Amino acid sequence: MPAATVLIVDDDAAHMDIATTILRHHGYQTLSAVDADQAMLLIMERRPHAVLMDVRLPRVDGWMMTRQIKDDARTASIPIIIFTASALPEDRERSAEAGAFCHLTKPCEPREIVEAVERCLSLA
């Protein structure tokens, strides 16, 4: 069985590299996008198994992007993990309201990223 593919959406190259390294080290294939347009193109063309999404993106924020993915019948089943520097309760609530599987706060331990991906894939 091929490895699951995770799309990482983040406009910060350092965060993108860290998440990519962690996930690949644990056997996942990764795709990357720096904005909503790139992310939607990859989602429609490649159908990743999960999305690791920052909320601070150019033009369209990660919460709006999550809503768009969840509102489209073709992509609604793809689990989305919000991965952001904000730990505010209201931002966690926004993540849940947008339809995210969970909300991780940067920085976090590598195992937290891997465990979140494993959990969402086990429920998909």
Coordinates of N, CA and C in Angstrom, one line a residue:
M1 N 0.8 -1.2 0.0 CA 0.0 0.0 0.0 C 0.9 1.2 0.0
P2 N 0.7 2.2 -0.9 CA 1.5 3.4 -0.9 C 1.3 4.2 0.3
A3 N 2.3 5.0 0.6 CA 2.3 5.9 1.8 C 1.2 7.0 1.6
A4 N 0.6 7.4 2.7 CA -0.4 8.4 2.6 C 0.3 9.8 2.3
T5 N -0.4 10.6 1.6 CA 0.1 11.9 1.1 C -0.5 13.0 2.0
V6 N 0.3 13.9 2.5 CA -0.1 15.0 3.3 C 0.3 16.3 2.6
L7 N -0.7 17.2 2.3 CA -0.5 18.5 1.7 C -0.2 19.5 2.9
I8 N 1.0 20.1 2.8 CA 1.4 21.1 3.8 C 1.1 22.5 3.2
V9 N 0.3 23.3 3.8 CA 0.0 24.7 3.3 C 0.5 25.7 4.3
D10 N 1.6 26.4 3.9 CA 2.3 27.3 4.7 C 3.1 28.3 3.9
D11 N 3.0 29.6 4.1 CA 3.8 30.5 3.3 C 5.2 30.8 4.0
D12 N 5.5 30.1 5.1 CA 6.8 30.3 5.8 C 7.6 29.1 5.4
A13 N 8.7 29.3 4.7 CA 9.6 28.3 4.2 C 10.2 27.4 5.3
A14 N 10.5 28.0 6.5 CA 11.1 27.3 7.6 C 10.1 26.3 8.1
H15 N 8.9 26.8 8.4 CA 7.8 25.9 8.9 C 7.5 24.8 7.9
M16 N 7.5 25.1 6.6 CA 7.2 24.1 5.6 C 8.3 23.0 5.6
D17 N 9.5 23.4 5.7 CA 10.7 22.5 5.7 C 10.6 21.6 6.9
I18 N 10.3 22.1 8.1 CA 10.3 21.3 9.3 C 9.1 20.3 9.2
A19 N 8.0 20.7 8.8 CA 6.8 19.8 8.7 C 7.1 18.7 7.6
T20 N 7.7 19.1 6.5 CA 8.0 18.1 5.5 C 9.0 17.1 6.0
T21 N 10.0 17.5 6.6 CA 11.1 16.6 7.2 C 10.5 15.7 8.2
I22 N 9.6 16.2 9.1 CA 9.0 15.3 10.1 C 8.1 14.2 9.4
L23 N 7.3 14.7 8.5 CA 6.3 13.7 7.9 C 7.0 12.7 7.0
R24 N 8.0 13.1 6.3 CA 8.7 12.2 5.4 C 9.5 11.2 6.2
H25 N 10.1 11.7 7.3 CA 10.8 10.8 8.2 C 9.9 9.7 8.8
H26 N 8.6 9.9 8.9 CA 7.7 8.9 9.4 C 7.0 8.2 8.2
G27 N 7.5 8.3 7.0 CA 7.0 7.5 5.9 C 5.9 8.2 5.1
Y28 N 5.5 9.4 5.3 CA 4.5 10.0 4.5 C 5.1 10.7 3.3
Q29 N 4.3 10.7 2.2 CA 4.6 11.6 1.1 C 4.1 13.0 1.4
T30 N 4.7 14.0 0.9 CA 4.2 15.3 1.1 C 4.1 16.1 -0.2
L31 N 3.2 17.0 -0.2 CA 3.0 18.0 -1.2 C 3.1 19.4 -0.5
S32 N 3.4 20.4 -1.2 CA 3.5 21.7 -0.5 C 2.9 22.8 -1.3
A33 N 2.3 23.8 -0.6 CA 1.6 24.9 -1.3 C 1.9 26.1 -0.3
V34 N 2.1 27.3 -1.0 CA 2.3 28.5 -0.2 C 1.1 29.4 -0.1
D35 N 0.1 29.1 -0.8 CA -1.2 29.9 -0.8 C -2.4 29.1 -1.1
A36 N -3.5 29.7 -1.0 CA -4.8 29.0 -1.3 C -5.0 28.5 -2.7
D37 N -4.5 29.3 -3.7 CA -4.7 28.9 -5.1 C -3.9 27.6 -5.3
Q38 N -2.6 27.6 -4.9 CA -1.7 26.5 -5.1 C -2.3 25.3 -4.4
A39 N -2.8 25.5 -3.2 CA -3.4 24.4 -2.4 C -4.6 23.8 -3.1
M40 N -5.5 24.6 -3.5 CA -6.7 24.1 -4.2 C -6.4 23.3 -5.4
L41 N -5.4 23.8 -6.2 CA -5.0 23.1 -7.4 C -4.4 21.7 -7.0
L42 N -3.6 21.6 -6.0 CA -3.0 20.3 -5.6 C -4.1 19.4 -5.0
I43 N -5.0 20.0 -4.3 CA -6.1 19.2 -3.7 C -7.0 18.5 -4.8
M44 N -7.3 19.3 -5.8 CA -8.2 18.8 -6.9 C -7.4 17.8 -7.8
E45 N -6.1 18.1 -8.0 CA -5.4 17.2 -8.9 C -4.8 16.0 -8.2
R46 N -4.4 16.1 -7.0 CA -3.6 15.0 -6.3 C -4.4 14.3 -5.2
R47 N -5.5 14.9 -4.7 CA -6.3 14.3 -3.7 C -5.5 13.8 -2.5
P48 N -4.8 14.7 -1.7 CA -4.0 14.2 -0.6 C -5.0 13.6 0.4
H49 N -4.4 12.7 1.3 CA -5.1 12.0 2.3 C -5.4 13.0 3.5
A50 N -4.6 14.0 3.7 CA -4.8 15.0 4.8 C -4.1 16.3 4.4
V51 N -4.5 17.4 5.1 CA -3.9 18.7 4.9 C -3.5 19.3 6.2
L52 N -2.2 19.7 6.2 CA -1.7 20.5 7.4 C -1.7 21.9 7.0
M53 N -2.6 22.7 7.6 CA -2.9 24.1 7.1 C -2.6 25.2 8.1
D54 N -1.7 26.1 7.7 CA -1.5 27.3 8.4 C -2.7 28.2 8.2
V55 N -3.0 29.2 9.2 CA -4.1 30.1 8.9 C -3.7 31.4 8.4
R56 N -2.4 31.8 8.6 CA -1.9 33.1 8.1 C -1.3 32.9 6.7
L57 N -2.2 33.0 5.7 CA -1.8 32.8 4.3 C -2.1 34.1 3.5
P58 N -1.4 34.3 2.4 CA -1.8 35.4 1.5 C -3.2 35.3 1.0
R59 N -3.9 36.4 0.9 CA -5.2 36.6 0.3 C -6.3 35.8 1.0
V60 N -6.3 34.5 1.1 CA -7.3 33.7 1.8 C -6.7 33.0 3.0
D61 N -7.3 33.3 4.2 CA -6.7 32.6 5.4 C -7.1 31.1 5.4
G62 N -6.4 30.4 6.3 CA -6.6 29.0 6.4 C -7.9 28.5 6.8
W63 N -8.6 29.4 7.6 CA -10.0 29.0 8.0 C -10.9 29.1 6.9
M64 N -10.8 30.1 6.0 CA -11.7 30.2 4.9 C -11.4 29.1 3.9
M65 N -10.1 28.8 3.7 CA -9.7 27.7 2.9 C -10.3 26.4 3.4
T66 N -10.3 26.2 4.7 CA -10.8 24.9 5.3 C -12.3 24.9 4.9
R67 N -13.0 26.0 5.1 CA -14.5 26.0 4.8 C -14.7 25.7 3.3
Q68 N -13.9 26.2 2.4 CA -14.1 25.9 1.0 C -13.9 24.4 0.7
I69 N -12.9 23.8 1.3 CA -12.6 22.4 1.1 C -13.8 21.6 1.7
K70 N -14.2 21.9 2.9 CA -15.3 21.2 3.5 C -16.7 21.4 2.8
D71 N -16.9 22.5 2.2 CA -18.1 22.8 1.5 C -18.2 22.2 0.1
D72 N -17.1 21.6 -0.4 CA -17.1 21.0 -1.7 C -17.2 19.5 -1.6
A73 N -18.3 18.9 -2.1 CA -18.5 17.5 -2.0 C -17.3 16.6 -2.5
R74 N -16.6 17.2 -3.4 CA -15.4 16.4 -3.9 C -14.3 16.3 -3.0
T75 N -14.2 17.3 -2.0 CA -13.1 17.3 -1.1 C -13.4 17.3 0.4
A76 N -14.7 17.3 0.7 CA -15.2 17.4 2.0 C -14.6 16.3 3.0
S77 N -14.3 15.2 2.5 CA -13.8 14.1 3.3 C -12.3 14.2 3.7
I78 N -11.6 15.1 3.1 CA -10.2 15.3 3.4 C -10.0 15.9 4.7
P79 N -9.4 15.3 5.7 CA -9.2 15.9 7.0 C -8.2 17.0 7.0
I80 N -8.5 18.1 7.7 CA -7.6 19.2 7.7 C -7.2 19.5 9.2
I81 N -5.9 19.6 9.3 CA -5.3 19.9 10.6 C -4.8 21.4 10.5
I82 N -5.4 22.2 11.4 CA -4.9 23.6 11.4 C -3.7 23.7 12.2
F83 N -2.6 24.3 11.7 CA -1.3 24.3 12.3 C -0.8 25.8 12.3
T84 N -1.0 26.4 13.4 CA -0.8 27.9 13.5 C -0.1 28.3 14.8
A85 N 0.5 29.4 14.8 CA 1.1 29.9 16.1 C 0.1 30.4 17.1
S86 N -1.1 30.5 16.8 CA -2.1 31.0 17.7 C -2.7 29.9 18.6
A87 N -2.6 30.1 19.9 CA -3.2 29.1 20.8 C -4.4 29.7 21.5
L88 N -4.9 30.9 21.0 CA -6.1 31.5 21.6 C -7.3 30.6 21.5
P89 N -8.1 30.5 22.6 CA -9.3 29.7 22.6 C -10.2 30.1 21.4
E90 N -10.4 31.4 21.1 CA -11.3 31.7 20.0 C -10.7 31.3 18.7
D91 N -9.4 31.1 18.5 CA -8.9 30.6 17.3 C -9.1 29.1 17.2
R92 N -9.0 28.4 18.3 CA -9.3 27.0 18.3 C -10.7 26.7 17.9
E93 N -11.6 27.6 18.5 CA -13.0 27.5 18.1 C -13.3 27.8 16.6
R94 N -12.6 28.8 16.1 CA -12.7 29.1 14.6 C -12.3 27.9 13.8
S95 N -11.2 27.2 14.3 CA -10.8 26.0 13.5 C -11.9 24.9 13.5
A96 N -12.5 24.7 14.7 CA -13.5 23.7 14.8 C -14.7 24.1 13.9
E97 N -15.1 25.4 14.0 CA -16.3 25.9 13.2 C -16.0 25.8 11.7
A98 N -14.8 25.9 11.3 CA -14.4 25.8 9.9 C -14.5 24.4 9.4
G99 N -14.4 23.4 10.3 CA -14.5 22.0 9.9 C -13.2 21.3 10.0
A100 N -12.2 21.9 10.7 CA -10.9 21.3 10.9 C -11.0 20.1 11.8
F101 N -10.2 19.1 11.5 CA -10.1 17.9 12.4 C -9.6 18.2 13.7
C102 N -8.5 19.0 13.8 CA -7.9 19.5 15.0 C -7.1 20.8 14.8
H103 N -6.6 21.3 15.9 CA -5.9 22.6 15.9 C -4.6 22.3 16.6
L104 N -3.4 22.4 15.9 CA -2.1 22.3 16.6 C -1.5 23.7 16.6
T105 N -0.8 23.9 17.7 CA -0.1 25.2 17.9 C 1.4 25.1 17.7
K106 N 1.9 26.0 16.8 CA 3.3 26.1 16.6 C 4.0 26.9 17.7
P107 N 5.2 26.5 18.1 CA 5.8 25.3 17.8 C 5.3 24.1 18.6
C108 N 5.5 22.9 18.1 CA 5.0 21.8 18.8 C 6.1 20.7 18.6
E109 N 5.9 19.6 19.4 CA 6.8 18.5 19.2 C 6.5 17.7 17.9
P110 N 7.5 17.2 17.3 CA 7.3 16.4 16.0 C 6.3 15.3 16.2
R111 N 6.3 14.7 17.4 CA 5.3 13.6 17.6 C 3.9 14.1 17.6
E112 N 3.7 15.3 18.0 CA 2.3 15.9 18.0 C 1.8 16.0 16.5
I113 N 2.6 16.4 15.6 CA 2.3 16.5 14.2 C 1.9 15.1 13.7
V114 N 2.8 14.1 13.9 CA 2.6 12.8 13.4 C 1.4 12.1 14.1
E115 N 1.2 12.3 15.3 CA 0.0 11.7 16.0 C -1.3 12.3 15.5
A116 N -1.3 13.6 15.2 CA -2.5 14.3 14.6 C -2.8 13.7 13.2
V117 N -1.8 13.5 12.4 CA -2.0 13.0 11.1 C -2.5 11.5 11.2
E118 N -1.8 10.7 12.1 CA -2.2 9.3 12.3 C -3.7 9.3 12.7
R119 N -4.1 10.1 13.7 CA -5.5 10.1 14.2 C -6.5 10.4 13.1
C120 N -6.2 11.5 12.3 CA -7.2 11.9 11.3 C -7.2 10.8 10.2
L121 N -6.1 10.2 9.9 CA -6.1 9.2 8.8 C -6.9 7.9 9.3
S122 N -6.8 7.6 10.6 CA -7.4 6.4 11.1 C -8.9 6.6 11.1
L123 N -9.4 7.8 11.1 CA -10.9 8.0 11.1 C -11.4 8.3 9.7
A124 N -10.5 8.5 8.8 CA -11.0 8.8 7.4 C -11.5 7.6 6.7

